[in-house]
Amino acid sequence: MSAVETLFNIIDSSVLALKKDCDISYLEGLVEVSGNFFEGKILQDGLYSSTYDRMKKEIVKFEGLKKDSETTRRAFQLALLKGMKEGVQANHEMTPDAVAMFMSYLVQKFTGKKEIISVLDPAVGTGNLLTAVLNGRLGNDVKGFGVDADELLVQLAYANANLQENHVELFHSDGLGALYIDPVDAIVSDLPIGYYPNEERAQEFELNTEEGMPYIHYLYIEQCVKHIKEDGYIFLLVPNHLFETEQGKKLHSFIHRTCYIQGLLQLPTTLFKSEQFAKSIFVLQKKGPTAKAPTQVLLAELPQFTNAEAMAKMMMMLEKWFTKEI
Ligand code: SAM
């Protein structure tokens, strides 16, 4: 059995025991169990003795298992997937592993020569995407920041980052509100998609609609540009056909003024429920003293990640582009 499977089994059996005893959801149980593992002791009062004994044994197994941050992230992710099967809003779904890993690769390639000390995900969810990116730059002293409006997801992100021993500061708030975070070196995010109901706050944004409720992902792009340092890179998962709406037209001129588009990589549609929900990875660099437009923007339709041959060809094409442009 791999270390990921062993760790998942430790987490899973602890969550199942606690869930039953405390009458809580799987995801709430995951938060509780992670706290116990992180502290090395049982934090819940009044457990049945059988649950208490089981939890105690699992803590010992957890502490005895040899694991690195990536092993922990993957095992935690399996538990998150299991918990999310109990029901989660479409907009709250975790970024799939293949996409998180690919974005981590892109962050490393684009920022390879730059010193990166801070990375923000303003819609951090479970922290899966943010921690995949942080683990990809292991060895550097990188600090992560995450914001999310959903309290349970923030708790899960906190548990996730703690168990991986990542250095992450989390905020439970509106990602489009005032963020008390200094401008960062890089931003990664799988943006929420849909309407933004806070029309008063939306008025603070250039990319707001003239009439009706604005789409949240456009406001988020503007927020990211506000919170990145000059020359910094922004990596976003956005819906395909981003520029085809009224806000999309405004976005075009906003980006032209503030950033250089570095890349637009369309993800395979098979990753999504239907073509209508398919997404692309949008890479921007904020203008600054060293930022420059690429001679050719990186445009590609990514093959299915499971198609090894097509993926190898794609990676060769990407490596060539990076050698020439970065
Ligand atoms: N990358 C995340 C992960 O790996 O778990 C998934 C992000 S999910 C696609 C989008 C997130 O945006 C959800 O976690 C949702 O709670 C959050 N969100 C939606 N509206 C928000 C808002 N106004 N402010 C902050 N977060 C928001």
PDB file of C-alpha atoms in Angstrom, residues 205-306:
ATOM      1  CA  PHE A 205     -15.067  47.873  -9.637  1.00  0.00           C
ATOM      2  CA  GLU A 206     -14.332  49.188 -13.100  1.00  0.00           C
ATOM      3  CA  LEU A 207     -15.472  45.837 -14.531  1.00  0.00           C
ATOM      4  CA  ASN A 208     -18.947  46.094 -12.969  1.00  0.00           C
ATOM      5  CA  THR A 209     -21.964  45.880 -15.301  1.00  0.00           C
ATOM      6  CA  GLU A 210     -23.878  49.010 -16.315  1.00  0.00           C
ATOM      7  CA  GLU A 211     -27.155  47.225 -15.551  1.00  0.00           C
ATOM      8  CA  GLY A 212     -28.129  44.074 -13.665  1.00  0.00           C
ATOM      9  CA  MET A 213     -26.031  41.794 -11.523  1.00  0.00           C
ATOM     10  CA  PRO A 214     -22.357  41.455 -12.493  1.00  0.00           C
ATOM     11  CA  TYR A 215     -20.545  38.184 -13.042  1.00  0.00           C
ATOM     12  CA  ILE A 216     -18.219  37.580 -10.126  1.00  0.00           C
ATOM     13  CA  HIS A 217     -15.220  36.260 -12.112  1.00  0.00           C
ATOM     14  CA  TYR A 218     -14.644  39.573 -13.914  1.00  0.00           C
ATOM     15  CA  LEU A 219     -14.608  41.484 -10.616  1.00  0.00           C
ATOM     16  CA  TYR A 220     -12.221  38.853  -9.270  1.00  0.00           C
ATOM     17  CA  ILE A 221      -9.774  39.433 -12.142  1.00  0.00           C
ATOM     18  CA  GLU A 222      -9.755  43.159 -11.330  1.00  0.00           C
ATOM     19  CA  GLN A 223      -9.242  42.353  -7.625  1.00  0.00           C
ATOM     20  CA  CYS A 224      -6.273  40.107  -8.509  1.00  0.00           C
ATOM     21  CA  VAL A 225      -4.654  42.849 -10.594  1.00  0.00           C
ATOM     22  CA  LYS A 226      -5.084  45.229  -7.602  1.00  0.00           C
ATOM     23  CA  HIS A 227      -3.399  42.775  -5.212  1.00  0.00           C
ATOM     24  CA  ILE A 228      -0.392  41.654  -7.246  1.00  0.00           C
ATOM     25  CA  LYS A 229       2.970  43.428  -7.192  1.00  0.00           C
ATOM     26  CA  GLU A 230       4.254  45.057 -10.386  1.00  0.00           C
ATOM     27  CA  ASP A 231       5.813  42.370 -12.660  1.00  0.00           C
ATOM     28  CA  GLY A 232       3.927  39.671 -10.701  1.00  0.00           C
ATOM     29  CA  TYR A 233       2.167  36.731 -12.344  1.00  0.00           C
ATOM     30  CA  ILE A 234      -1.516  35.791 -12.044  1.00  0.00           C
ATOM     31  CA  PHE A 235      -2.733  32.254 -12.877  1.00  0.00           C
ATOM     32  CA  LEU A 236      -6.506  31.896 -13.041  1.00  0.00           C
ATOM     33  CA  LEU A 237      -8.985  29.216 -13.957  1.00  0.00           C
ATOM     34  CA  VAL A 238     -11.647  31.085 -15.900  1.00  0.00           C
ATOM     35  CA  PRO A 239     -14.616  30.061 -18.047  1.00  0.00           C
ATOM     36  CA  ASN A 240     -13.914  29.656 -21.760  1.00  0.00           C
ATOM     37  CA  HIS A 241     -15.215  32.509 -23.920  1.00  0.00           C
ATOM     38  CA  LEU A 242     -14.238  35.075 -21.289  1.00  0.00           C
ATOM     39  CA  PHE A 243     -14.216  38.010 -23.675  1.00  0.00           C
ATOM     40  CA  GLU A 244     -17.615  37.451 -25.243  1.00  0.00           C
ATOM     41  CA  THR A 245     -19.871  39.297 -22.774  1.00  0.00           C
ATOM     42  CA  GLU A 246     -20.440  42.990 -21.985  1.00  0.00           C
ATOM     43  CA  GLN A 247     -18.056  42.703 -18.989  1.00  0.00           C
ATOM     44  CA  GLY A 248     -15.675  40.744 -21.237  1.00  0.00           C
ATOM     45  CA  LYS A 249     -15.347  43.730 -23.574  1.00  0.00           C
ATOM     46  CA  LYS A 250     -14.484  45.987 -20.629  1.00  0.00           C
ATOM     47  CA  LEU A 251     -12.035  43.323 -19.431  1.00  0.00           C
ATOM     48  CA  HIS A 252     -10.211  43.492 -22.727  1.00  0.00           C
ATOM     49  CA  SER A 253      -9.336  47.168 -22.365  1.00  0.00           C
ATOM     50  CA  PHE A 254      -8.685  46.820 -18.609  1.00  0.00           C
ATOM     51  CA  ILE A 255      -6.117  44.086 -19.234  1.00  0.00           C
ATOM     52  CA  HIS A 256      -4.559  45.935 -22.125  1.00  0.00           C
ATOM     53  CA  ARG A 257      -3.883  48.881 -19.805  1.00  0.00           C
ATOM     54  CA  THR A 258      -2.663  46.972 -16.741  1.00  0.00           C
ATOM     55  CA  CYS A 259      -1.134  43.631 -17.782  1.00  0.00           C
ATOM     56  CA  TYR A 260       0.465  41.506 -20.466  1.00  0.00           C
ATOM     57  CA  ILE A 261      -1.442  38.386 -21.434  1.00  0.00           C
ATOM     58  CA  GLN A 262       1.111  35.569 -21.257  1.00  0.00           C
ATOM     59  CA  GLY A 263      -1.043  32.551 -21.967  1.00  0.00           C
ATOM     60  CA  LEU A 264      -4.480  31.062 -22.412  1.00  0.00           C
ATOM     61  CA  LEU A 265      -4.576  27.274 -22.128  1.00  0.00           C
ATOM     62  CA  GLN A 266      -7.874  25.535 -22.690  1.00  0.00           C
ATOM     63  CA  LEU A 267      -8.425  22.512 -20.444  1.00  0.00           C
ATOM     64  CA  PRO A 268      -9.899  19.316 -21.928  1.00  0.00           C
ATOM     65  CA  THR A 269     -13.692  19.543 -21.832  1.00  0.00           C
ATOM     66  CA  THR A 270     -13.893  15.976 -20.463  1.00  0.00           C
ATOM     67  CA  LEU A 271     -12.793  17.388 -17.086  1.00  0.00           C
ATOM     68  CA  PHE A 272     -16.098  19.232 -16.819  1.00  0.00           C
ATOM     69  CA  LYS A 273     -19.770  18.271 -16.551  1.00  0.00           C
ATOM     70  CA  SER A 274     -20.460  19.797 -19.962  1.00  0.00           C
ATOM     71  CA  GLU A 275     -18.766  22.021 -22.514  1.00  0.00           C
ATOM     72  CA  GLN A 276     -20.719  24.977 -21.143  1.00  0.00           C
ATOM     73  CA  PHE A 277     -18.777  24.701 -17.840  1.00  0.00           C
ATOM     74  CA  ALA A 278     -15.349  24.120 -19.422  1.00  0.00           C
ATOM     75  CA  LYS A 279     -12.484  26.328 -18.247  1.00  0.00           C
ATOM     76  CA  SER A 280      -9.120  27.671 -19.349  1.00  0.00           C
ATOM     77  CA  ILE A 281      -5.980  28.681 -17.500  1.00  0.00           C
ATOM     78  CA  PHE A 282      -5.428  32.394 -18.026  1.00  0.00           C
ATOM     79  CA  VAL A 283      -1.906  33.706 -17.297  1.00  0.00           C
ATOM     80  CA  LEU A 284      -1.277  37.432 -16.860  1.00  0.00           C
ATOM     81  CA  GLN A 285       1.730  39.478 -15.860  1.00  0.00           C
ATOM     82  CA  LYS A 286       1.122  42.875 -14.289  1.00  0.00           C
ATOM     83  CA  LYS A 287       2.998  45.669 -16.025  1.00  0.00           C
ATOM     84  CA  GLY A 288       6.127  46.870 -14.203  1.00  0.00           C
ATOM     85  CA  PRO A 289       9.816  47.703 -14.736  1.00  0.00           C
ATOM     86  CA  THR A 290      10.810  44.219 -15.964  1.00  0.00           C
ATOM     87  CA  ALA A 291       7.513  42.851 -17.328  1.00  0.00           C
ATOM     88  CA  LYS A 292       7.247  42.401 -21.061  1.00  0.00           C
ATOM     89  CA  ALA A 293       4.769  41.072 -23.561  1.00  0.00           C
ATOM     90  CA  PRO A 294       5.745  37.685 -25.020  1.00  0.00           C
ATOM     91  CA  THR A 295       6.578  37.712 -28.739  1.00  0.00           C
ATOM     92  CA  GLN A 296       3.819  35.133 -29.046  1.00  0.00           C
ATOM     93  CA  VAL A 297       1.139  34.511 -26.416  1.00  0.00           C
ATOM     94  CA  LEU A 298       1.100  30.893 -25.209  1.00  0.00           C
ATOM     95  CA  LEU A 299      -2.136  29.542 -26.693  1.00  0.00           C
ATOM     96  CA  ALA A 300      -3.009  25.860 -26.579  1.00  0.00           C
ATOM     97  CA  GLU A 301      -5.773  23.341 -26.210  1.00  0.00           C
ATOM     98  CA  LEU A 302      -4.528  20.854 -23.646  1.00  0.00           C
ATOM     99  CA  PRO A 303      -5.090  17.161 -24.349  1.00  0.00           C
ATOM    100  CA  GLN A 304      -6.579  14.822 -21.756  1.00  0.00           C
ATOM    101  CA  PHE A 305      -4.052  14.508 -18.934  1.00  0.00           C
ATOM    102  CA  THR A 306      -4.372  10.701 -19.125  1.00  0.00           C
TER     103      THR A 306
END
